[in-house]
PDB file of C-alpha atoms and ligand atoms in Angstrom:
ATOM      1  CA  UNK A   1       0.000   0.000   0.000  1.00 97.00           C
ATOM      2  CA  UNK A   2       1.528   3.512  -0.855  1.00 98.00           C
ATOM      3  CA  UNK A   3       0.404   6.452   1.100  1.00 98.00           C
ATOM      4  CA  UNK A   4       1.163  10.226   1.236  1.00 98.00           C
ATOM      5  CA  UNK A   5      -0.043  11.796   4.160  1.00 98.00           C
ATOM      6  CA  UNK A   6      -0.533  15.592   3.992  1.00 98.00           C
ATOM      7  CA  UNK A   7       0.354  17.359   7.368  1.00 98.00           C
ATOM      8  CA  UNK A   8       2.146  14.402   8.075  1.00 98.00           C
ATOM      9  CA  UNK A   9       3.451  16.511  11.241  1.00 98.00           C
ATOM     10  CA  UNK A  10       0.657  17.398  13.021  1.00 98.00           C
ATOM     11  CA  UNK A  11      -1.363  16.328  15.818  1.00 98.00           C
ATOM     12  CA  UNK A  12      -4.144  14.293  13.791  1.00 98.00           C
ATOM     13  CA  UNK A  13      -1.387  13.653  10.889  1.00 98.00           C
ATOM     14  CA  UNK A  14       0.764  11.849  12.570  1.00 98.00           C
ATOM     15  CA  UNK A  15      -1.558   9.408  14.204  1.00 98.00           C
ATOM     16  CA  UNK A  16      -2.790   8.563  10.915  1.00 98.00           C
ATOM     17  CA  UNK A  17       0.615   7.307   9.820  1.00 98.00           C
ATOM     18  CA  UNK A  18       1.156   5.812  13.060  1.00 98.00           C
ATOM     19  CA  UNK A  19      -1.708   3.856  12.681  1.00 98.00           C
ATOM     20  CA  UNK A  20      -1.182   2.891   8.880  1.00 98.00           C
ATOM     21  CA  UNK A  21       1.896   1.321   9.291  1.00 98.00           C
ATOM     22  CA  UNK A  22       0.348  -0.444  12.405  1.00 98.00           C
ATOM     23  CA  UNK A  23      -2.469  -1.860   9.902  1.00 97.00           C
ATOM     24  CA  UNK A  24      -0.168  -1.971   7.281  1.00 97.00           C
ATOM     25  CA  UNK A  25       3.206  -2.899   8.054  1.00 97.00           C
ATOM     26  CA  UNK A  26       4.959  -3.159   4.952  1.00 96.00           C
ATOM     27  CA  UNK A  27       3.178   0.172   3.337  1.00 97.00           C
ATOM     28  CA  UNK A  28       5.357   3.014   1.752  1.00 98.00           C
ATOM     29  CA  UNK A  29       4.411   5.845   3.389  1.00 98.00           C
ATOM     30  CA  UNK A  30       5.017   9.828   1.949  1.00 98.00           C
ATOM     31  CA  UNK A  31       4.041  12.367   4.290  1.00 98.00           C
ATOM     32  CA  UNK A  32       4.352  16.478   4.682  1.00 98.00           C
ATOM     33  CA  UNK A  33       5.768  18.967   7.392  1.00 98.00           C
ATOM     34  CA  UNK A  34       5.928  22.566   7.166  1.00 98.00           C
ATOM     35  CA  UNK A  35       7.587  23.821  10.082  1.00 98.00           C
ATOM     36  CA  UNK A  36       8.217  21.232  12.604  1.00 96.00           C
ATOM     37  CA  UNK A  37       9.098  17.728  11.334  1.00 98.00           C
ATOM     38  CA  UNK A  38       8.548  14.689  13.553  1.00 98.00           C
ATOM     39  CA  UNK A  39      11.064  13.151  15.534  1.00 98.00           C
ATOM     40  CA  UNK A  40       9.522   9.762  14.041  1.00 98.00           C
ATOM     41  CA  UNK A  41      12.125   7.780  11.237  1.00 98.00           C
ATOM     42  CA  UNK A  42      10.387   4.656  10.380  1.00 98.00           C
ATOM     43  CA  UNK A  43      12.187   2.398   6.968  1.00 98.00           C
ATOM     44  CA  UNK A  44       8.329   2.625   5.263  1.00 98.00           C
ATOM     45  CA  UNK A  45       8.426   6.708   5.909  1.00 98.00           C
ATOM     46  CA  UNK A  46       9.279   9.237   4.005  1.00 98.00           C
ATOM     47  CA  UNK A  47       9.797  13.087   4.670  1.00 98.00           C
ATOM     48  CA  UNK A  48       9.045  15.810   2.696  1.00 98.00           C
ATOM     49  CA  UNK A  49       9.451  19.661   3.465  1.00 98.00           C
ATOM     50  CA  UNK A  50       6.377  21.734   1.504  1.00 98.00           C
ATOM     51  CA  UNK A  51       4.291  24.408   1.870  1.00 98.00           C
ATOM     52  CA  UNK A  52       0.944  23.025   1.007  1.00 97.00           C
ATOM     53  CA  UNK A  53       0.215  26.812  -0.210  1.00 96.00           C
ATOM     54  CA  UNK A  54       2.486  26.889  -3.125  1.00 98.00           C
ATOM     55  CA  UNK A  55       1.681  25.288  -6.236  1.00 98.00           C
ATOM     56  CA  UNK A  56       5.247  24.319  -7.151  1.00 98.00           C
ATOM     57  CA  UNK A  57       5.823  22.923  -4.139  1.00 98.00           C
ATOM     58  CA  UNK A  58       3.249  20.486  -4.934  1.00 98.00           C
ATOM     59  CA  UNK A  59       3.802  19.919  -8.202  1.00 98.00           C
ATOM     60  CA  UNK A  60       7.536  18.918  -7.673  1.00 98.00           C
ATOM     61  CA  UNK A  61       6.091  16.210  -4.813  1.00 98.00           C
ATOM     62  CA  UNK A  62       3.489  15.039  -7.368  1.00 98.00           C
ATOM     63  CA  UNK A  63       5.976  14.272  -9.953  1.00 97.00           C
ATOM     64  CA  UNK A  64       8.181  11.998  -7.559  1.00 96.00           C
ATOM     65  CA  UNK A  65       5.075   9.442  -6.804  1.00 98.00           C
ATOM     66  CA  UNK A  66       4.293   7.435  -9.614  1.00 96.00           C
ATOM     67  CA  UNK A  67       1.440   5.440  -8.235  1.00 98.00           C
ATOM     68  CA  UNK A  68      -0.824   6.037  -4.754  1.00 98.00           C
ATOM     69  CA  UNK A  69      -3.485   4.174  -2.891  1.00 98.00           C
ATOM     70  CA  UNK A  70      -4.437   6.610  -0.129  1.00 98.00           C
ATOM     71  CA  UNK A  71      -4.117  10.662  -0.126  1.00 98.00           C
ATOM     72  CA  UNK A  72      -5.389  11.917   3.131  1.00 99.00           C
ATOM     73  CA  UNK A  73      -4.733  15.973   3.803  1.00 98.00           C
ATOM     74  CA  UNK A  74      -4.600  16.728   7.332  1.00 98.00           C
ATOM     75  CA  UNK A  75      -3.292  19.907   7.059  1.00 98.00           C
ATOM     76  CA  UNK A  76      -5.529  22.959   8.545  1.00 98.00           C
ATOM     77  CA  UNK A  77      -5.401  26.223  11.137  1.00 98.00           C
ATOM     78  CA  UNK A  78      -8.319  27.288  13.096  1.00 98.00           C
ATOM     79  CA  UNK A  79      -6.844  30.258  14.944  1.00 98.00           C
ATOM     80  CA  UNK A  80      -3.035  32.180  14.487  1.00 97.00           C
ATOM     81  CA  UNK A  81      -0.303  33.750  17.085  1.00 94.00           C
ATOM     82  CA  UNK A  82      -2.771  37.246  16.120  1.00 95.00           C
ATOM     83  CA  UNK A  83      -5.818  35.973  16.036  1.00 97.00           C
ATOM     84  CA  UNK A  84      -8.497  33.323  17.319  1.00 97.00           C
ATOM     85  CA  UNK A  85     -11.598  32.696  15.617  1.00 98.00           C
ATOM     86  CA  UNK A  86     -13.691  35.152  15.227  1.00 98.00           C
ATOM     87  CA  UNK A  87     -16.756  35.739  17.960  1.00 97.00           C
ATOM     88  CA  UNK A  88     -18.817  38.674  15.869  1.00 98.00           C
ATOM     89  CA  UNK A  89     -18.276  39.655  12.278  1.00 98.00           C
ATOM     90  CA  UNK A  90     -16.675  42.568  13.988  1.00 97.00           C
ATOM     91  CA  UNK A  91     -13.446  40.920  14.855  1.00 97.00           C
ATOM     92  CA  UNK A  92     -13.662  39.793  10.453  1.00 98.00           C
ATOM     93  CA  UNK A  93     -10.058  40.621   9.670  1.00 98.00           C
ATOM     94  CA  UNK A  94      -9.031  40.530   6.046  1.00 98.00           C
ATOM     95  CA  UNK A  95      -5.672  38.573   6.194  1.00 98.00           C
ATOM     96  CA  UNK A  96      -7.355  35.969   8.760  1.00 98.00           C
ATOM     97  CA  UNK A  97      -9.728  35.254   6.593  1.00 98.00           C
ATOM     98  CA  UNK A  98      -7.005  34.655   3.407  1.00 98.00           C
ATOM     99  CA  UNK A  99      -5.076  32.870   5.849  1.00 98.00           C
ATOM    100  CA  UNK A 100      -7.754  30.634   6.559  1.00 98.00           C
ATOM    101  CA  UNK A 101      -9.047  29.850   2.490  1.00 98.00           C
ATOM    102  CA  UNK A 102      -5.284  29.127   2.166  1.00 98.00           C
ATOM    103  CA  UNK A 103      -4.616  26.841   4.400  1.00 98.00           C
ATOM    104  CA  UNK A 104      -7.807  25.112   4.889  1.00 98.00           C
ATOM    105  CA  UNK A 105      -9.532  25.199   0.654  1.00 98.00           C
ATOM    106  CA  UNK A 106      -6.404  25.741  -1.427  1.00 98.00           C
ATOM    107  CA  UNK A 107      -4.611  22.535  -0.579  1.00 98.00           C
ATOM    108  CA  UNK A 108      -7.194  19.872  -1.749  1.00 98.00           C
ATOM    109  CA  UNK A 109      -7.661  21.778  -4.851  1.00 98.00           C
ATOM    110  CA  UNK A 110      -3.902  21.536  -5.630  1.00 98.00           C
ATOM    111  CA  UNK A 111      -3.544  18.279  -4.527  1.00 98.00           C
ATOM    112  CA  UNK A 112      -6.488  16.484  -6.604  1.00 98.00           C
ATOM    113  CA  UNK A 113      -4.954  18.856  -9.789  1.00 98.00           C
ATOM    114  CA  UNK A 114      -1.710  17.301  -9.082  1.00 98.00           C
ATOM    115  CA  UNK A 115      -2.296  13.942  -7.308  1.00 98.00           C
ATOM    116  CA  UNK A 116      -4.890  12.883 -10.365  1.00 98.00           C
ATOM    117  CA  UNK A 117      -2.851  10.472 -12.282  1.00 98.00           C
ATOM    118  CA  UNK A 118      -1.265   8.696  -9.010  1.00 98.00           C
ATOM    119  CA  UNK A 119      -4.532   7.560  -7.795  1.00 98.00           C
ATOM    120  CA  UNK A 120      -5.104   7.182 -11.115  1.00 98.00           C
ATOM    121  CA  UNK A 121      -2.692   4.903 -11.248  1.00 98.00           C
ATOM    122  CA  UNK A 122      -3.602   2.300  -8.374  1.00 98.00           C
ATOM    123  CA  UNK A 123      -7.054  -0.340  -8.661  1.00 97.00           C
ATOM    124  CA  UNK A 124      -8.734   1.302  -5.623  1.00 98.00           C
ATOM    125  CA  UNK A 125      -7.688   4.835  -4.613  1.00 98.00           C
ATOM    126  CA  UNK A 126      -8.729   7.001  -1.904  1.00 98.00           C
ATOM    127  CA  UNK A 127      -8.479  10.642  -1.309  1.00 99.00           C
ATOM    128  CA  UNK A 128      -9.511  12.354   1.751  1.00 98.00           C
ATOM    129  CA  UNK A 129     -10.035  15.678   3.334  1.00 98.00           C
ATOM    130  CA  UNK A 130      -9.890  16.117   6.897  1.00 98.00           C
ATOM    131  CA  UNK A 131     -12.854  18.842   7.745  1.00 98.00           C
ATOM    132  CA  UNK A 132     -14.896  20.422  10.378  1.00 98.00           C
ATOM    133  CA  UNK A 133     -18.259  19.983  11.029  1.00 98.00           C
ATOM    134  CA  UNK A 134     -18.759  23.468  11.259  1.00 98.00           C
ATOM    135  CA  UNK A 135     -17.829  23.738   7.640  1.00 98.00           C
ATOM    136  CA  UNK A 136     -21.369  22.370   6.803  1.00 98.00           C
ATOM    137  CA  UNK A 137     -23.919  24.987   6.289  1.00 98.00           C
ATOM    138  CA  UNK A 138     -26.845  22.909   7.191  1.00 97.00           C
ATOM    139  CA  UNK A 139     -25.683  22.369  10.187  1.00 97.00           C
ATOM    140  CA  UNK A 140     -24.639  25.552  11.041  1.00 97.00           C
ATOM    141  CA  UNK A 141     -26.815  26.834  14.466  1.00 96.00           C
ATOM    142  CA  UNK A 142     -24.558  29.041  16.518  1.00 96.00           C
ATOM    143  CA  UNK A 143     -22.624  31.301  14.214  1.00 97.00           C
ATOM    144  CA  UNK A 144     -19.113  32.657  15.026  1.00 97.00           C
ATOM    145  CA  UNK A 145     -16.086  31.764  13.349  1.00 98.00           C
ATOM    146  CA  UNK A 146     -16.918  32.665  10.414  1.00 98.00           C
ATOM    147  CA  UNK A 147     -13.134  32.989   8.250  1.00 98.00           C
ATOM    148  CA  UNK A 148     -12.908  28.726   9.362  1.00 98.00           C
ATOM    149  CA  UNK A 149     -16.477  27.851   8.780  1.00 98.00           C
ATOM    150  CA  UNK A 150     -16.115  29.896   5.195  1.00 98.00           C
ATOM    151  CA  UNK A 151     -12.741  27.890   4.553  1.00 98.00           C
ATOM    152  CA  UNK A 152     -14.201  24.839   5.417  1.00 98.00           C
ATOM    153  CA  UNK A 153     -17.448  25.305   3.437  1.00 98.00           C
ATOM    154  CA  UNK A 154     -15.454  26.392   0.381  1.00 98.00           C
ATOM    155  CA  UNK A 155     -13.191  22.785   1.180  1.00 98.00           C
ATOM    156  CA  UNK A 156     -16.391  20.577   1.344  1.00 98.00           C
ATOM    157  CA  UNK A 157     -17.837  22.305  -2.296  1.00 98.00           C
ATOM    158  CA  UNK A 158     -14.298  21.413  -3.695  1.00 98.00           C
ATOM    159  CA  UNK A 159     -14.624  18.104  -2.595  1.00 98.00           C
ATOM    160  CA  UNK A 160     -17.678  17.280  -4.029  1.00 98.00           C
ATOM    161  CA  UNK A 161     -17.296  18.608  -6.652  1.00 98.00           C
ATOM    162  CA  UNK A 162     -13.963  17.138  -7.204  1.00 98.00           C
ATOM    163  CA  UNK A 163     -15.639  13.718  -6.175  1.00 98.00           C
ATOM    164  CA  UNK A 164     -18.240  14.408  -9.247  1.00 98.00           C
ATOM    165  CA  UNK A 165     -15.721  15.550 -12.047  1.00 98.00           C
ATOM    166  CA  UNK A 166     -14.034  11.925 -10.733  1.00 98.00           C
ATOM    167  CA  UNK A 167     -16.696  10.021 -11.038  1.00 98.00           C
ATOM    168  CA  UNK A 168     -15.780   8.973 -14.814  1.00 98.00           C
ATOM    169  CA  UNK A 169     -12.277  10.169 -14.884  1.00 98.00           C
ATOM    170  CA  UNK A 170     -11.322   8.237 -11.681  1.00 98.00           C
ATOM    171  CA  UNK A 171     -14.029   5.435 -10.980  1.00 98.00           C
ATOM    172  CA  UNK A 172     -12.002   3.559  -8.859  1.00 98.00           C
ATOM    173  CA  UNK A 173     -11.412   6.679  -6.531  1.00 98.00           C
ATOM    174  CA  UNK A 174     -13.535   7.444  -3.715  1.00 98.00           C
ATOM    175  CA  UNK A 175     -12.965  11.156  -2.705  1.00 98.00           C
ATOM    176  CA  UNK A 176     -14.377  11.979   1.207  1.00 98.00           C
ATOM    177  CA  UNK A 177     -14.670  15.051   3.772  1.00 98.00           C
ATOM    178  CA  UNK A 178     -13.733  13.994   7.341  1.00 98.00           C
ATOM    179  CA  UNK A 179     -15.128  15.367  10.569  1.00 98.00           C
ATOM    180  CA  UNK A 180     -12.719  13.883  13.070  1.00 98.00           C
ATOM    181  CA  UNK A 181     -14.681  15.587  16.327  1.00 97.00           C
ATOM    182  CA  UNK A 182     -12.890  17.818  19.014  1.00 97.00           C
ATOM    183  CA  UNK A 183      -9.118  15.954  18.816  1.00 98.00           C
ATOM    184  CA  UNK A 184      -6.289  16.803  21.344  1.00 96.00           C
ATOM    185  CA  UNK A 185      -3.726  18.638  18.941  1.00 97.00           C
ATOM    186  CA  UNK A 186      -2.350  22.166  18.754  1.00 96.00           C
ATOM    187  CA  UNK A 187      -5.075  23.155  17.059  1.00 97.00           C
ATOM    188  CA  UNK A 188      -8.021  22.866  19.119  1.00 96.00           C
ATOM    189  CA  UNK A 189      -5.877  23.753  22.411  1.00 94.00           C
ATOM    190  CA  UNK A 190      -7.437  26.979  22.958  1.00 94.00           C
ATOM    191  CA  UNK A 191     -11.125  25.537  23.113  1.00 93.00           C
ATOM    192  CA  UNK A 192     -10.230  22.169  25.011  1.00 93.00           C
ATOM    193  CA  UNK A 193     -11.702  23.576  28.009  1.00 90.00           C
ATOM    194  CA  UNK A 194     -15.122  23.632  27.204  1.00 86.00           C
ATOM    195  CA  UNK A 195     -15.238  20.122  25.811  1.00 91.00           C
ATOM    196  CA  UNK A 196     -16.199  17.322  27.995  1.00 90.00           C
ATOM    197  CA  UNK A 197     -13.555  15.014  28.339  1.00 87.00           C
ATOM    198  CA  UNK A 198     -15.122  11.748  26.921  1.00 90.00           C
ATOM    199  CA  UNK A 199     -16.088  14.109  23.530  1.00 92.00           C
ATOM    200  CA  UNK A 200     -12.436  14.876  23.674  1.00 96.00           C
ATOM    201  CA  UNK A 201     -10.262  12.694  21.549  1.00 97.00           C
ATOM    202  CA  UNK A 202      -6.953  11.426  21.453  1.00 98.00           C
ATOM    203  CA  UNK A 203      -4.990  11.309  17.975  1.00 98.00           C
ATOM    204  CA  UNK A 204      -4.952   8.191  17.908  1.00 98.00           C
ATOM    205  CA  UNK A 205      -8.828   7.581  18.725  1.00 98.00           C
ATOM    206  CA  UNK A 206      -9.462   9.801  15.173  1.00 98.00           C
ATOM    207  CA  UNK A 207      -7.218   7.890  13.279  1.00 98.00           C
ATOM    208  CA  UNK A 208      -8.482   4.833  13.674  1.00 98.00           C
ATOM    209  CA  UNK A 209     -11.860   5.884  13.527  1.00 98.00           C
ATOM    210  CA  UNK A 210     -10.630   7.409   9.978  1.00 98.00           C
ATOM    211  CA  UNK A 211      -8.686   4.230   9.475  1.00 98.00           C
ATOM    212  CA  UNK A 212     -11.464   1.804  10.224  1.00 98.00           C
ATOM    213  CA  UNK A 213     -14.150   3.804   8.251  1.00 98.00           C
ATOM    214  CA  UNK A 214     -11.918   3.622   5.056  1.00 98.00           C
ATOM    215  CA  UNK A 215     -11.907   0.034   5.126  1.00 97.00           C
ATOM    216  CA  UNK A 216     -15.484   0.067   5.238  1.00 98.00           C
ATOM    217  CA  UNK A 217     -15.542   2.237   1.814  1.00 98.00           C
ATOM    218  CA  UNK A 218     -15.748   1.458  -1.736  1.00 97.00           C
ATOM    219  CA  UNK A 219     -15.361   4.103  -4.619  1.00 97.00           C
ATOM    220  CA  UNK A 220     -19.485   3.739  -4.475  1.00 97.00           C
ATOM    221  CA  UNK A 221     -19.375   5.671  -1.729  1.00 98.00           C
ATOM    222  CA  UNK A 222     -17.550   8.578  -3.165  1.00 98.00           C
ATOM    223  CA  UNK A 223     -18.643  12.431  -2.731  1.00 98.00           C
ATOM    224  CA  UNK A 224     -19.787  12.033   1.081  1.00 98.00           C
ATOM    225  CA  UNK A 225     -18.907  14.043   4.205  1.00 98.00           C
ATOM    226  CA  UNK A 226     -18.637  11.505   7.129  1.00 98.00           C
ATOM    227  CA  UNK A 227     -17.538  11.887  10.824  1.00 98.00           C
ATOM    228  CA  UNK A 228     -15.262   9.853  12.488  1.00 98.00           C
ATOM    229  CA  UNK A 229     -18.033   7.669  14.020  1.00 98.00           C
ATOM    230  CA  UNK A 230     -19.666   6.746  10.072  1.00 98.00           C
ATOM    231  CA  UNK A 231     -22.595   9.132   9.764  1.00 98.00           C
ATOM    232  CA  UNK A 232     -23.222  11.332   7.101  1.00 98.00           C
ATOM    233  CA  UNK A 233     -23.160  14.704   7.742  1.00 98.00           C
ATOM    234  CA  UNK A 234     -25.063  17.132   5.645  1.00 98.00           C
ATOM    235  CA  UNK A 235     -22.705  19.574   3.106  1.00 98.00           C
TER     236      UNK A 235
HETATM  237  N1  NAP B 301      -8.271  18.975  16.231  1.00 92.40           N
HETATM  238  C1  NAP B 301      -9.586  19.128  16.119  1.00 92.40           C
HETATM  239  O1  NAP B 301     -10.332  19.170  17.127  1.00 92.40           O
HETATM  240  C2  NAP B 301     -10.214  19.272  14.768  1.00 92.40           C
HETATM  241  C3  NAP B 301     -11.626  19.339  14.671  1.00 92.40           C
HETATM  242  C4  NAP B 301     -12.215  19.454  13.418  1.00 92.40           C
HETATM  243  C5  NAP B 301     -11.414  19.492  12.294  1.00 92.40           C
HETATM  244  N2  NAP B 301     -10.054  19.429  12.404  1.00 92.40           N
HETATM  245  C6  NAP B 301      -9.233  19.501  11.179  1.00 92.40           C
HETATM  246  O2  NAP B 301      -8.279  18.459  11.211  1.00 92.40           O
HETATM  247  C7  NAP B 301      -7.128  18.841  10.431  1.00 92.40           C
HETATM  248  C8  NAP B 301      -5.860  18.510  11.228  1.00 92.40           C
HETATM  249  O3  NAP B 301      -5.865  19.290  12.405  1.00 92.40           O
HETATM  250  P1  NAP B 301      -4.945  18.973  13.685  1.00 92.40           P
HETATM  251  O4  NAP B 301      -5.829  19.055  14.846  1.00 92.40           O
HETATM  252  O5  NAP B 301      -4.111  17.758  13.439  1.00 92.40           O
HETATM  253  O6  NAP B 301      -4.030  20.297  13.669  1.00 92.40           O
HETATM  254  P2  NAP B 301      -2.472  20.534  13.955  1.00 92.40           P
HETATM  255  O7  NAP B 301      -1.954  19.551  14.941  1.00 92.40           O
HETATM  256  O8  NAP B 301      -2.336  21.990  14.242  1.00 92.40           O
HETATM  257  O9  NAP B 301      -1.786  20.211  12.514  1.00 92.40           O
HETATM  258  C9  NAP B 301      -1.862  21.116  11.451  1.00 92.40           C
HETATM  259  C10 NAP B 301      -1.008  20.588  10.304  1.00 92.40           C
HETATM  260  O10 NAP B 301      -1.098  21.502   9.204  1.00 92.40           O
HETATM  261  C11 NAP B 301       0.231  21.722   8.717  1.00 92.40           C
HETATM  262  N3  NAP B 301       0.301  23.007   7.996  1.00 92.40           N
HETATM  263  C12 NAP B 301      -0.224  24.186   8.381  1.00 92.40           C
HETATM  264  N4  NAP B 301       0.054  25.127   7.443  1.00 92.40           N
HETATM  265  C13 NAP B 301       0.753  24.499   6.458  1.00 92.40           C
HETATM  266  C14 NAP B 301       1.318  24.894   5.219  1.00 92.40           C
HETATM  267  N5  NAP B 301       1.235  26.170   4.775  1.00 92.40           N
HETATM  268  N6  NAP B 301       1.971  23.967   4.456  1.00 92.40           N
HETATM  269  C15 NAP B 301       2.063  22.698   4.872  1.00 92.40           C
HETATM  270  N7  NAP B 301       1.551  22.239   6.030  1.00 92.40           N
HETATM  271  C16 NAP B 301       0.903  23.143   6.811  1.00 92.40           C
HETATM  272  C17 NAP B 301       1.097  21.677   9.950  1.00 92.40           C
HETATM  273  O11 NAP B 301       2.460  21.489   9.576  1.00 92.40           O
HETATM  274  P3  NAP B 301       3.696  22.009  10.526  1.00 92.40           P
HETATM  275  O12 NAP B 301       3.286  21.766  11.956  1.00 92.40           O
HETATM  276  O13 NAP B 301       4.850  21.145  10.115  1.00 92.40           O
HETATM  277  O14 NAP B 301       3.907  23.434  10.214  1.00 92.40           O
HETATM  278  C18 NAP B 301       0.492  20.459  10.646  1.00 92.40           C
HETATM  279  O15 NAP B 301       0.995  19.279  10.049  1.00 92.40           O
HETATM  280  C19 NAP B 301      -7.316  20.331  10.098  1.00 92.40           C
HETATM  281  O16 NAP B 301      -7.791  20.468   8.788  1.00 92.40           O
HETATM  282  C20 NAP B 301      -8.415  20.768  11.069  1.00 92.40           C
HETATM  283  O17 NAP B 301      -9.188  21.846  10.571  1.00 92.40           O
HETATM  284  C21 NAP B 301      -9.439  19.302  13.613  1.00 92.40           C
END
């Protein structure tokens, strides 16, 4: 089985590839850091320094991997050094909000442009999106945080409609949004205080919820936004 794992370095990440090569022993495994890469030197694993941002970056991974079964993008930011979410359209701050569409929509739309002909490439291919539940307008009740929910609502439009355009290019590809719930990881530090500690998980809790639901998939189930515990959640 060969991987790349996107965000390979962060909290939800790096459970994923902890927990793929616990499934999957003798997978090759390509995964991402930005800033801070993992103490963690596995044979199967291999590093790679991007910025998820820049199209070249990409482009120069994309042509080193030939052939891929899995493409899961964990990368993401919720809140910055300046800035947490946002509590009132008030606090709307223009470079937030671009900070937030480029690190949380423009990364799955440069990674299916360039990742296309590896999954092409492989019998049964998967490509996943890690996303919020907030990102679905449906569901949306309480408001606030509006530059993440955008970025995340923007995400789970490219993904489906990624997941239709794939359909008859890619039919053995089945292209998914993830809700992994409230996840202990830099990330959702600043709001761990007001979750209950059972709705609370570890990294390794999410990925093998993410891990166990892919097994359950076939590219018939491509174009859905599931949580980690199987349910559908409205776009
Ligand atoms: N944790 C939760 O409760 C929760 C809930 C709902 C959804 N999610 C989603 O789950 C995903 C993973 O979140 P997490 O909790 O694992 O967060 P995290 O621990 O903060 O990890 C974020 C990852 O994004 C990478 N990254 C950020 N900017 C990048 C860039 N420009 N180029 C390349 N990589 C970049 C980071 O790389 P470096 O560290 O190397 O810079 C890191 O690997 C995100 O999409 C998030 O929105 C999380």
């Amino acid at each position: 089985m060969k991987a790349l794992v996107v965000g390979g370095s962060g909290g939800i990440g790096l459970a994923v590839i902890k927990q793929l090569l616990h499934l999957k022993p003798h997978s090759q495994i390509h995964a991402t850091y930005f800033r801070h890469q993992p103490d963690y030197h596995p044979p199967q694993l291999h590093w790679h320094q991007i910025d998820i941002t820049v199209e070249t970056d990409i482009a120069k991974l994309a042509a080193q991997l030939i052939q891929l079964d899995i493409v899961i993008n964990a990368v993401g930011m919720l809140h910055t050094a300046e800035h947490l979410p946002e509590k009132s359209i008030q606090h709307f701050d223009v470079d937030f909000f671009q900070t937030n569409i480029q690190t949380n929509t423009l990364p799955t739309l440069l990674l299916a442009k360039h990742f296309m002909l590896p999954l092409k490439a492989s019998r049964r291919s998967y490509f996943v999106t890690v996303s919020a539940k907030v990102g679905s307008i449906e569901d949306n009740k309480l408001g606030g945080w509006i530059s993440y929910r955008s970025s995340k609502a923007a995400l789970n439009m490219a993904i489906k409609t990624i997941s239709i355009e794939w359909r008859t290019k890619l039919p053995h590809c089945c292209v998914l949004a993830f809700h992994p719930g409230t996840t202990a990881s830099s990330l959702s530090k600043p709001f761990q205080r007001n979750v209950a500690l059972h709705k609370l998980f570890t990294p390794e809790y999410t990925a093998q919820c993410l891990l166990n639901l892919l097994a359950t998939l076939t590219p018939q189930n491509t174009g859905k936004f599931l949580s980690y515990d199987g349910s559908t959640i409205p776009w």
